[in-house]
PDB file of C-alpha atoms in Angstrom:
ATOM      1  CA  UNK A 389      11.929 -31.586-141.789  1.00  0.00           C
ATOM      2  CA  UNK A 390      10.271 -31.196-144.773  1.00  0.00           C
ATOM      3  CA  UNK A 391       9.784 -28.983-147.768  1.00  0.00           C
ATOM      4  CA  UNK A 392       6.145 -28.610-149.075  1.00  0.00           C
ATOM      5  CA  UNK A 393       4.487 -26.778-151.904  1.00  0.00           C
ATOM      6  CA  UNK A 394       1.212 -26.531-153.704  1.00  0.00           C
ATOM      7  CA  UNK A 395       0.094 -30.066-154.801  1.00  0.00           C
ATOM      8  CA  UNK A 396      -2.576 -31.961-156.884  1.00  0.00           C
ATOM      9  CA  UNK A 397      -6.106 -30.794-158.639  1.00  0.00           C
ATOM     10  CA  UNK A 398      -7.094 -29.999-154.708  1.00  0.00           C
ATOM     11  CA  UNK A 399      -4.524 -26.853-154.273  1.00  0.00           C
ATOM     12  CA  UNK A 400      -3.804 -28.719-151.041  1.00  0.00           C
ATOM     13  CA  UNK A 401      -0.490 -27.668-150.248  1.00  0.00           C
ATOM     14  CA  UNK A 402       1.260 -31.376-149.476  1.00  0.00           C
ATOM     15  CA  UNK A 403       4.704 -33.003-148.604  1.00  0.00           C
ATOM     16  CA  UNK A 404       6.519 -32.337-151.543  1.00  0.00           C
ATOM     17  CA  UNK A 405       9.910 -33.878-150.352  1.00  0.00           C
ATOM     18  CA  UNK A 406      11.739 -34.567-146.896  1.00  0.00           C
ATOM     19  CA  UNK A 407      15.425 -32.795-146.135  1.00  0.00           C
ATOM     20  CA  UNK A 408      16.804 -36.714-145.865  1.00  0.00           C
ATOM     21  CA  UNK A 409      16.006 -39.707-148.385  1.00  0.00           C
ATOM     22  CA  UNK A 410      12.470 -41.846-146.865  1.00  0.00           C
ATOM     23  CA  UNK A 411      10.795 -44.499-147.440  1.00  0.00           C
ATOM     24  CA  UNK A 412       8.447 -44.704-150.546  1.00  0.00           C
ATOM     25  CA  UNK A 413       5.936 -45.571-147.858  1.00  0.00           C
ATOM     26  CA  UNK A 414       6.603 -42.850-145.219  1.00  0.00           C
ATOM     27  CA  UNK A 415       6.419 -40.129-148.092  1.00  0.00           C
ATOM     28  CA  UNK A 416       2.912 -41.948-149.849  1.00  0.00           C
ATOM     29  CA  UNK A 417       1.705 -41.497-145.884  1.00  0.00           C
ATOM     30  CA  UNK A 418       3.138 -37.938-145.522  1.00  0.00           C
ATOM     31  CA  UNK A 419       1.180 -37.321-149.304  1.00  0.00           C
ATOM     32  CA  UNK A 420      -2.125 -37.722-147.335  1.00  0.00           C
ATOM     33  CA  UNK A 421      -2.375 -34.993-145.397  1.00  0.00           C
ATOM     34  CA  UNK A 422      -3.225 -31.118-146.624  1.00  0.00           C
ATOM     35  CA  UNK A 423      -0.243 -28.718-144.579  1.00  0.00           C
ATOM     36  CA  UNK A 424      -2.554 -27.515-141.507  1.00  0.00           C
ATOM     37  CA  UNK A 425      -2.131 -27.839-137.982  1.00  0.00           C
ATOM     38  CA  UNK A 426      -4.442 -30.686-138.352  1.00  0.00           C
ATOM     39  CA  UNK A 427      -1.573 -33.035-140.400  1.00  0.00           C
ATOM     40  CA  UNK A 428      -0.552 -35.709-138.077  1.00  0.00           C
ATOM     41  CA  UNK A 429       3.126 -35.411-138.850  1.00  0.00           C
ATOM     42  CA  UNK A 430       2.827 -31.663-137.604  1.00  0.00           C
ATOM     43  CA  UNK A 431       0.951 -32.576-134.554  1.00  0.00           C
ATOM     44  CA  UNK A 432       3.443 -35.140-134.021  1.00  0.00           C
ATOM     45  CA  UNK A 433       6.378 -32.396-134.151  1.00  0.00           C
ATOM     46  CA  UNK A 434       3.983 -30.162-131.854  1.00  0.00           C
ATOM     47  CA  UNK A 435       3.083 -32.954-129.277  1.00  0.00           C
ATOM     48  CA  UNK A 436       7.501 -33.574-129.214  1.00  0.00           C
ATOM     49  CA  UNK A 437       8.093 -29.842-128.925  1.00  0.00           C
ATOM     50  CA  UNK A 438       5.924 -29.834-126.162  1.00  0.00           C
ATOM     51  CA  UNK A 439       7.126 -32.507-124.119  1.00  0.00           C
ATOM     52  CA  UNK A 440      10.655 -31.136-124.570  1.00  0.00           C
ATOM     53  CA  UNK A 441       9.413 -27.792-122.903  1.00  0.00           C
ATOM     54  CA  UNK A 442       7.008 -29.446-120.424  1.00  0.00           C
ATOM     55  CA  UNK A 443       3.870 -27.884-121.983  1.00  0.00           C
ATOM     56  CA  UNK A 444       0.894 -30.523-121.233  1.00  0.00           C
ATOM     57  CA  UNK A 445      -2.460 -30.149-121.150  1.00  0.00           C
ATOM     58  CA  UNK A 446      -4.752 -30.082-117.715  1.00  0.00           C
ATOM     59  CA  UNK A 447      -4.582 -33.953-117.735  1.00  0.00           C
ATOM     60  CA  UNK A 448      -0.894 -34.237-118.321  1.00  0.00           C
ATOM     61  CA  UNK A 449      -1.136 -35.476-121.926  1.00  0.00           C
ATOM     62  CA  UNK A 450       0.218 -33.404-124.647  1.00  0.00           C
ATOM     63  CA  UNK A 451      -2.410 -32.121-126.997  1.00  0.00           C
ATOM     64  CA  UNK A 452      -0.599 -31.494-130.562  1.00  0.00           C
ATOM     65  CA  UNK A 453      -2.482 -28.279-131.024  1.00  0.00           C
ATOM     66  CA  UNK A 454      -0.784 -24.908-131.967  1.00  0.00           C
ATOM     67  CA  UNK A 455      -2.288 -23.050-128.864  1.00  0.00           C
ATOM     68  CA  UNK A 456      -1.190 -20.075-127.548  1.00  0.00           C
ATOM     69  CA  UNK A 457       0.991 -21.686-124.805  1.00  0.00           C
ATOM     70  CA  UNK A 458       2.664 -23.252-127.749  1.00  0.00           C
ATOM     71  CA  UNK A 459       3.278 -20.483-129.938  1.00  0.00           C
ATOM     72  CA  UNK A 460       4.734 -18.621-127.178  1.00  0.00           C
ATOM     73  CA  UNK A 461       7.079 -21.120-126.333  1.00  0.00           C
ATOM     74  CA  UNK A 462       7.966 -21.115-130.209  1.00  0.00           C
ATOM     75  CA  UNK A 463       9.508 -17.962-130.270  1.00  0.00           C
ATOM     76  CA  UNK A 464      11.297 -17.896-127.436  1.00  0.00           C
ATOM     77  CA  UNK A 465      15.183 -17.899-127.969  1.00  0.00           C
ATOM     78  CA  UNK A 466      16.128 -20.580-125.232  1.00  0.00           C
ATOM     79  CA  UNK A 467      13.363 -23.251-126.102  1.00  0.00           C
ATOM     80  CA  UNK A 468      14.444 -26.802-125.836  1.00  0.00           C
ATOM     81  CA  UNK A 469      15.069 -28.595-128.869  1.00  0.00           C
ATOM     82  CA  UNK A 470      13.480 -32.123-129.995  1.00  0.00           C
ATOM     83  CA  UNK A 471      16.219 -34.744-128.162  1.00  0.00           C
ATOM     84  CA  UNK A 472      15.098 -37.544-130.156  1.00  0.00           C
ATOM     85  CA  UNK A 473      15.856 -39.254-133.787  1.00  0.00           C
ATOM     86  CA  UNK A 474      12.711 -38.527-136.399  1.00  0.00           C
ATOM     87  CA  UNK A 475      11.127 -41.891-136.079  1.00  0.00           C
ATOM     88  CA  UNK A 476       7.683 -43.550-137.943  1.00  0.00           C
ATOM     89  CA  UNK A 477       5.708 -46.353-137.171  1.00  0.00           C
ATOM     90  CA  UNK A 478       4.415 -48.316-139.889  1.00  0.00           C
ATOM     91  CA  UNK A 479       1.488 -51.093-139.304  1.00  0.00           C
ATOM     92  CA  UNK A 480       0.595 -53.115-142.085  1.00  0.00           C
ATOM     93  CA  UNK A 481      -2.723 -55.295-141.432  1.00  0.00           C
ATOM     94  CA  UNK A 482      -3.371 -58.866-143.116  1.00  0.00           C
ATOM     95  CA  UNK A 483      -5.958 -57.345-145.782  1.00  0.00           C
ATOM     96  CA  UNK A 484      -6.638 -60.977-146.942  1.00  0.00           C
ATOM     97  CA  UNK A 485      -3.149 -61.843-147.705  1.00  0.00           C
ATOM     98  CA  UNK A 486      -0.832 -64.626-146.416  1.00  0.00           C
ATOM     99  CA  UNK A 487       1.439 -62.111-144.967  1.00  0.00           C
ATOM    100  CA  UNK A 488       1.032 -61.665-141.167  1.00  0.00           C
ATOM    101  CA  UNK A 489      -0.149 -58.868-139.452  1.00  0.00           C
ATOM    102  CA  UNK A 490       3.335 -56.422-138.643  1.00  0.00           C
ATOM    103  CA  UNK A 491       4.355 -53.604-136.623  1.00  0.00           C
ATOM    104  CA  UNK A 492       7.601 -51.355-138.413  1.00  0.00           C
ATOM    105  CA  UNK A 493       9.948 -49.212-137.079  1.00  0.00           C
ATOM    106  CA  UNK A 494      11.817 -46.704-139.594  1.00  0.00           C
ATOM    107  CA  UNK A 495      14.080 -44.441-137.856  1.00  0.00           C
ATOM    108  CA  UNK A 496      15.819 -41.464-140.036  1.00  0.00           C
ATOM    109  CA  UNK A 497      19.719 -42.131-140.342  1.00  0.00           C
ATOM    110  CA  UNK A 498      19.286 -46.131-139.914  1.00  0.00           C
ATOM    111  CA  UNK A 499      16.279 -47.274-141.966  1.00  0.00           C
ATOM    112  CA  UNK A 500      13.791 -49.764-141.198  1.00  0.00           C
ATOM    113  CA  UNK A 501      15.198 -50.796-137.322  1.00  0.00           C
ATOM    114  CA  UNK A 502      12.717 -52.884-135.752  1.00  0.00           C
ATOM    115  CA  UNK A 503       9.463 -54.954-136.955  1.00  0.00           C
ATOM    116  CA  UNK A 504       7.312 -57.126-134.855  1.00  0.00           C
ATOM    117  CA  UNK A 505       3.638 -59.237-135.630  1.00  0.00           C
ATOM    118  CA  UNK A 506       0.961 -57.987-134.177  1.00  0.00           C
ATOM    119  CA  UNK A 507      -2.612 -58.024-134.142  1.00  0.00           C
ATOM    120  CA  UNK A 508      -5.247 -55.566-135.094  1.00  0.00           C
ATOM    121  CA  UNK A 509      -8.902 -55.095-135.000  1.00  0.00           C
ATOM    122  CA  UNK A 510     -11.716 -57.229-135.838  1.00  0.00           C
ATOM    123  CA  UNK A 511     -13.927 -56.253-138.978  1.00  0.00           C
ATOM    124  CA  UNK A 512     -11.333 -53.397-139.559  1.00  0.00           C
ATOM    125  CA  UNK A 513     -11.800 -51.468-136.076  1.00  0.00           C
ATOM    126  CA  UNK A 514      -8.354 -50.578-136.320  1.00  0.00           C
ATOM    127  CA  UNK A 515      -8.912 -48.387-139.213  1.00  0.00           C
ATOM    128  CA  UNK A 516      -6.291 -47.006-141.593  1.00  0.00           C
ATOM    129  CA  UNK A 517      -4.800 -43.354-141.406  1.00  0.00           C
ATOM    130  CA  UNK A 518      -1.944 -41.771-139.258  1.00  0.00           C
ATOM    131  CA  UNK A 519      -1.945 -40.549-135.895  1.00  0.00           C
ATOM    132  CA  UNK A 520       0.573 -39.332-133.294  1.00  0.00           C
ATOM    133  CA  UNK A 521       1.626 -40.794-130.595  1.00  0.00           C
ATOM    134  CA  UNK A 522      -0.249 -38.375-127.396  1.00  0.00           C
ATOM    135  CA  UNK A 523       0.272 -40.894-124.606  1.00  0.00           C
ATOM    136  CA  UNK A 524       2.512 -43.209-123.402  1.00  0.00           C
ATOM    137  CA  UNK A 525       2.317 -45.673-120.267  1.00  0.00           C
ATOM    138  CA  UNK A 526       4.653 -48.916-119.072  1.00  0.00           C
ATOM    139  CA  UNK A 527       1.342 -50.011-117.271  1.00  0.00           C
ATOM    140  CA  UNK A 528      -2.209 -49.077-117.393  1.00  0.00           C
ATOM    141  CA  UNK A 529      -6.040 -50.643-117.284  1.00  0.00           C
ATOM    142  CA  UNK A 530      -7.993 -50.798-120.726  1.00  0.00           C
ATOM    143  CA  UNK A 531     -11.525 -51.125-120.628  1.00  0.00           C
ATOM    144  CA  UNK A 532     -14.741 -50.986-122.805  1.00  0.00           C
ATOM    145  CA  UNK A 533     -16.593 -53.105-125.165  1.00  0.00           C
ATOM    146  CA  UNK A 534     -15.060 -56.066-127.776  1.00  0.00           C
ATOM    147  CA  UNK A 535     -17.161 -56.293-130.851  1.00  0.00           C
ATOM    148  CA  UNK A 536     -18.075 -59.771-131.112  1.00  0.00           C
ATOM    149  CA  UNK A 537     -18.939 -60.942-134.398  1.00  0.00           C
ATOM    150  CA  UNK A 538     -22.536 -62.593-134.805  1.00  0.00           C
ATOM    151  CA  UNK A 539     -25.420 -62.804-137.100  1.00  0.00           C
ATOM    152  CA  UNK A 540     -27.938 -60.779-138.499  1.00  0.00           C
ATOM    153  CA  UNK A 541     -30.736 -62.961-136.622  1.00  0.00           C
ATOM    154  CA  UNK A 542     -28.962 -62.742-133.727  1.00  0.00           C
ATOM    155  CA  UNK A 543     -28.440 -58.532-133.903  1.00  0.00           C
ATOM    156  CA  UNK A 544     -32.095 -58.607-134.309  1.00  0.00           C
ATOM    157  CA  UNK A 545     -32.702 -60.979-131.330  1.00  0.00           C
ATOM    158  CA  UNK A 546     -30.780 -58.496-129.334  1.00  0.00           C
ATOM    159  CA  UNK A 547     -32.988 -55.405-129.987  1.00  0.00           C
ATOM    160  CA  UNK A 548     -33.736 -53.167-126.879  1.00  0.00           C
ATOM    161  CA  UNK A 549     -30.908 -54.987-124.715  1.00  0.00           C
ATOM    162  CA  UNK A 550     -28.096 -53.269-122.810  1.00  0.00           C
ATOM    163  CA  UNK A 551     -24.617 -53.773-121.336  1.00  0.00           C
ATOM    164  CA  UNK A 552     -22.252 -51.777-119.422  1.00  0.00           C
ATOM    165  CA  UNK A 553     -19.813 -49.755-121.201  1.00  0.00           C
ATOM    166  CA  UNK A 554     -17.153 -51.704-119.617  1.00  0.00           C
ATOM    167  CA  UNK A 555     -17.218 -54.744-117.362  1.00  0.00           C
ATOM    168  CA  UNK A 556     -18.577 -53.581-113.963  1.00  0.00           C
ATOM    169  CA  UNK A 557     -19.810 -50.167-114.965  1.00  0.00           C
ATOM    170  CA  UNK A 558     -23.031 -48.387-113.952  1.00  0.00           C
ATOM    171  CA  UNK A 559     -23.180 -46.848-117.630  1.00  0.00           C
ATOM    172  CA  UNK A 560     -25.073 -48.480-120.036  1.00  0.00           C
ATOM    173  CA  UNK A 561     -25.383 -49.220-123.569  1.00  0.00           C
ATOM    174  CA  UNK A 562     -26.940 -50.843-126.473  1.00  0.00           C
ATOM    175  CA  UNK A 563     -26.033 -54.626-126.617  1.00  0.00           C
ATOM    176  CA  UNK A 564     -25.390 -54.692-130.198  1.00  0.00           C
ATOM    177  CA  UNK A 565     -23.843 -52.751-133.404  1.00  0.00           C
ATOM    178  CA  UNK A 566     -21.945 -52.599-136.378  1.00  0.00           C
ATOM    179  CA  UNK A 567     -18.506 -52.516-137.162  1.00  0.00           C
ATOM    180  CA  UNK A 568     -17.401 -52.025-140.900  1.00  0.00           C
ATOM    181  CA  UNK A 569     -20.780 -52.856-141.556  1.00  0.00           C
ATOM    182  CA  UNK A 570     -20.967 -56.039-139.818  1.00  0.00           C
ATOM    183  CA  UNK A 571     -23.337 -57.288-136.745  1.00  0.00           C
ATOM    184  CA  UNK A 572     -21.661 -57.295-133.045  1.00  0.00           C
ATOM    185  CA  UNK A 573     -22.611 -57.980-129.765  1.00  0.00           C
ATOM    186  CA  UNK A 574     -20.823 -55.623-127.371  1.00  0.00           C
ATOM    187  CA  UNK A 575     -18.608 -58.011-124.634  1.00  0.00           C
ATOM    188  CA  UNK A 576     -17.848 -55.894-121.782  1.00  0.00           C
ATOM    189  CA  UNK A 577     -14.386 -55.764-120.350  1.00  0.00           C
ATOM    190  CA  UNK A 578     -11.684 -54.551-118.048  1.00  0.00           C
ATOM    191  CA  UNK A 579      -8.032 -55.745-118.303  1.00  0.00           C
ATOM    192  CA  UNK A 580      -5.904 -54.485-115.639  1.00  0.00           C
ATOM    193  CA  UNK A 581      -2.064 -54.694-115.968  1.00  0.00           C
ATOM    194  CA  UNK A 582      -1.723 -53.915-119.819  1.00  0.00           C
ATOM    195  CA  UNK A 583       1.833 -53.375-120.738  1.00  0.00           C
ATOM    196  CA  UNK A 584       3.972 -50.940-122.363  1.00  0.00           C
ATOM    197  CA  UNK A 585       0.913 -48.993-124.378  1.00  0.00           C
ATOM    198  CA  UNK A 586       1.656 -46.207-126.736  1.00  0.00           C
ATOM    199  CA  UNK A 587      -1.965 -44.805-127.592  1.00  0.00           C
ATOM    200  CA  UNK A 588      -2.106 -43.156-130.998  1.00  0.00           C
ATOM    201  CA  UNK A 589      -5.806 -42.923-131.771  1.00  0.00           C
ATOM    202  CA  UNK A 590      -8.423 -41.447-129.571  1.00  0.00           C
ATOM    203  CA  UNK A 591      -8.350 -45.371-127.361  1.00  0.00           C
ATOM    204  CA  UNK A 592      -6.061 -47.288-129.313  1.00  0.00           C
ATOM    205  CA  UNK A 593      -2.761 -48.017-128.479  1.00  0.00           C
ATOM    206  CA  UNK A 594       0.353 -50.522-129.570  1.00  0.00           C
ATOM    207  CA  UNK A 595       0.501 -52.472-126.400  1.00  0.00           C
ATOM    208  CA  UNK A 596       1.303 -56.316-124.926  1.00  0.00           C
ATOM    209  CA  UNK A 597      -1.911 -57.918-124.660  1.00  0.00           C
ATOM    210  CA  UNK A 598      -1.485 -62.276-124.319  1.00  0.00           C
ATOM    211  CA  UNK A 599      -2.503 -63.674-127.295  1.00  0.00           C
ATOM    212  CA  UNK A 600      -2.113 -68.041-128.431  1.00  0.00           C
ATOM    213  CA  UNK A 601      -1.067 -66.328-131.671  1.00  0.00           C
ATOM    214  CA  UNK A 602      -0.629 -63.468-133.278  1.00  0.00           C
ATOM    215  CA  UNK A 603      -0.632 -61.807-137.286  1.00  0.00           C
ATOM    216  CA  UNK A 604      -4.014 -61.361-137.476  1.00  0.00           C
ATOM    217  CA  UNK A 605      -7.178 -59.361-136.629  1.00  0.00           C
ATOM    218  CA  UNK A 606      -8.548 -59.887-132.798  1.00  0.00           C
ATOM    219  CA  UNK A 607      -8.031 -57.071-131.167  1.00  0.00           C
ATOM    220  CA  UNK A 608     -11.134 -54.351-130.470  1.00  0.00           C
ATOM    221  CA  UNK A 609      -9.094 -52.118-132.247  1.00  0.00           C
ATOM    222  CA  UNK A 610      -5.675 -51.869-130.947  1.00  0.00           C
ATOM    223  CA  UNK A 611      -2.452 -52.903-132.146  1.00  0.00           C
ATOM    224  CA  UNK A 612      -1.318 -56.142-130.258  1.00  0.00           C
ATOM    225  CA  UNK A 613       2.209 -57.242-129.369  1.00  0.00           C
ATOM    226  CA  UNK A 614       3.609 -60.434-128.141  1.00  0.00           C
ATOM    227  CA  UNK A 615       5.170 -60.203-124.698  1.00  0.00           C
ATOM    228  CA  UNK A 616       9.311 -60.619-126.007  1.00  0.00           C
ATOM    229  CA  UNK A 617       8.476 -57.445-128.719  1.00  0.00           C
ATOM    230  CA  UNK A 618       6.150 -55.252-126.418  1.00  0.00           C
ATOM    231  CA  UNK A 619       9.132 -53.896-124.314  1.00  0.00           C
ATOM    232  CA  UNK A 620      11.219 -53.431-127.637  1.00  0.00           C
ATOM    233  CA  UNK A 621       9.064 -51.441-129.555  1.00  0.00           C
ATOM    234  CA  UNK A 622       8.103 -49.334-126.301  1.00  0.00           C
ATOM    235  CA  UNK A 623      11.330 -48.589-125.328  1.00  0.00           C
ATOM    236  CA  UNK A 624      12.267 -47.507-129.459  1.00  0.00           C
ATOM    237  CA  UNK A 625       9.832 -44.870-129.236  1.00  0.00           C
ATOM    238  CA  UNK A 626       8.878 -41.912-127.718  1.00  0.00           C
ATOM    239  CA  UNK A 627       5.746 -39.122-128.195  1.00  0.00           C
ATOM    240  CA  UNK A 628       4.915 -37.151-131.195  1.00  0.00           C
ATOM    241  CA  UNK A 629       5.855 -40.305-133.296  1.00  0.00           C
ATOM    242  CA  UNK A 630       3.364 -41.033-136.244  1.00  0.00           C
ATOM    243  CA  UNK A 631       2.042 -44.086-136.509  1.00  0.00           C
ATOM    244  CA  UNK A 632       0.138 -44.977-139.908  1.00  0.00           C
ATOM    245  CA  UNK A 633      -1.507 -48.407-140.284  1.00  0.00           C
ATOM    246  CA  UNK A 634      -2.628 -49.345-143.649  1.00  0.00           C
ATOM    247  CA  UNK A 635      -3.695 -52.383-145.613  1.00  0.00           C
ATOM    248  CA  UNK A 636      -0.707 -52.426-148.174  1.00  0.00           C
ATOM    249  CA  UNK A 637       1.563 -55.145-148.474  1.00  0.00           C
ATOM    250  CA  UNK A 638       5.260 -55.085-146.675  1.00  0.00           C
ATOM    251  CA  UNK A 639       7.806 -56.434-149.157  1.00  0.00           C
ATOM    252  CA  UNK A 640       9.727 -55.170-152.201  1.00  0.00           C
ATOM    253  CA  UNK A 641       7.573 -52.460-153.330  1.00  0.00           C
ATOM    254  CA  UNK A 642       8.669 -50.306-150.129  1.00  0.00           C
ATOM    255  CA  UNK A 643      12.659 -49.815-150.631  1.00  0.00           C
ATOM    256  CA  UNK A 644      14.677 -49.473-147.449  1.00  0.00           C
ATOM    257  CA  UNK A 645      17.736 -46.885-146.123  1.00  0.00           C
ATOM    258  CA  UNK A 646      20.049 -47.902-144.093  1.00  0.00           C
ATOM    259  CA  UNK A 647      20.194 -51.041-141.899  1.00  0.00           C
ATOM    260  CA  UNK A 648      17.965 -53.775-142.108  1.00  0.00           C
ATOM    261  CA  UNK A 649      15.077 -54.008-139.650  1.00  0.00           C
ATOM    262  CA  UNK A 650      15.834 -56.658-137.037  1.00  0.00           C
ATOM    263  CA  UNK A 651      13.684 -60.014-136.937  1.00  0.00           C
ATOM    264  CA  UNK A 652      12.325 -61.905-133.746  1.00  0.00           C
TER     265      UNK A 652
END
């Protein structure tokens, strides 16, 4: 997909350009990564590759990793080739701007296809980078702790407490914490019935979750759809696709190919 070669004061050997025009923010997101099996646009490509071959892990889930299952399967002659379109997710979070939270689709060939608002993490605990997409489910349970914002005197108040790692668990934890630096008090939960979730990072996933509102921070961490765009973006994408969420702005500064992405 790409071409790369030696890059920057680091000697990191980078992205230097892609085989088809991108967009100025796909290639400053591909810039971030050294060339190592650790990139996530290469464990992307590795986590596609082996779904197309039916190479999973123990637990079913692909694992991105250039093991020796993997490598074997690379050289064979007959092995499958990636059925689907080079896509990238882009989420943009509020950052203290006017502009709503938002959820972008690029697709090579078409351009920017789809956007949606969403919601992200409070304090930040949906924190920038890029990650592939390892797991995907039309229906699944989500459970753990919210970090609910509070005071300093009332983090110190909580000293010594615990809660359960998730609502009705045996496993306990401290009540409080920080997040970005900030005091929380850990709220249990488990939410059955969570829709059309594409997990990218370690727990977080782009899923339906209901919401009075959405475009800004409330999540504990993931990336929140409204029901009509949930099914949408779901159905647009498919494993191994990297999903970067950053704090920049969405507007004129990132040029588009292709069609325009479609409003709700």
């Amino acid at each position: 997909m790409v071409h790369a070669h030696i890059h920057g004061k680091d000697r990191n050997i980078r992205h230097d350009a892609w085989l088809w025009p991108v967009s100025t923010a796909l290639q400053n997101a591909a810039d971030e990564y050294p060339w190592n099996a650790g990139n996530p646009f290469i464990r992307g490509a590795v986590i596609q590759f082996e779904r197309a071959n039916g190479i999973l892990g123990p637990k079913g889930v692909s694992e991105g990793k250039l093991h020796k299952t993997v490598m074997q399967a690379l050289s064979e002659k007959h092995a499958n080739p990636d059925p689907w379109p080079y896509e990238w997710v882009y989420v943009t979070k509020a950052n203290g701007t006017r502009q709503p939270e938002q959820l972008h689709v690029w697709e090579h060939g078409k351009g920017w296809i789809w956007h949606t608002v969403v919601n992200t993490g409070v304090l930040g605990s949906t924190q920038d980078g890029t990650w592939p997409i390892y797991q995907r489910l039309p229906k699944t349970t989500m459970r753990g702790v919210f970090p609910q914002p509070i005071s300093w005197a009332s983090y110190h108040g909580l000293a010594g407490q615990r809660v359960p790692q998730w609502a009705g668990s045996s496993l306990m934890q401290p009540a409080r914490g920080t997040v970005g630096g900030s005091p929380v008090r850990w709220v249990p939960y488990n939410d059955p019935g969570i829709l059309w979730v594409n997990y990218f990072d370690d727990g977080r996933g782009i899923h339906y979750y209901p919401r009075a509102a959405y475009g800004f921070p409330q999540s504990a961490g993931c990336v929140e759809e409204p029901y009509h765009a949930a099914p949408v973006t779901y159905r647009l994408l498919h494993y191994g696709v990297p999903v970067t969420v950053s704090g920049a702005l969405f507007g004129l500064a990132i040029p588009t190919h292709g069609t325009q992405a479609k409003k709700n």
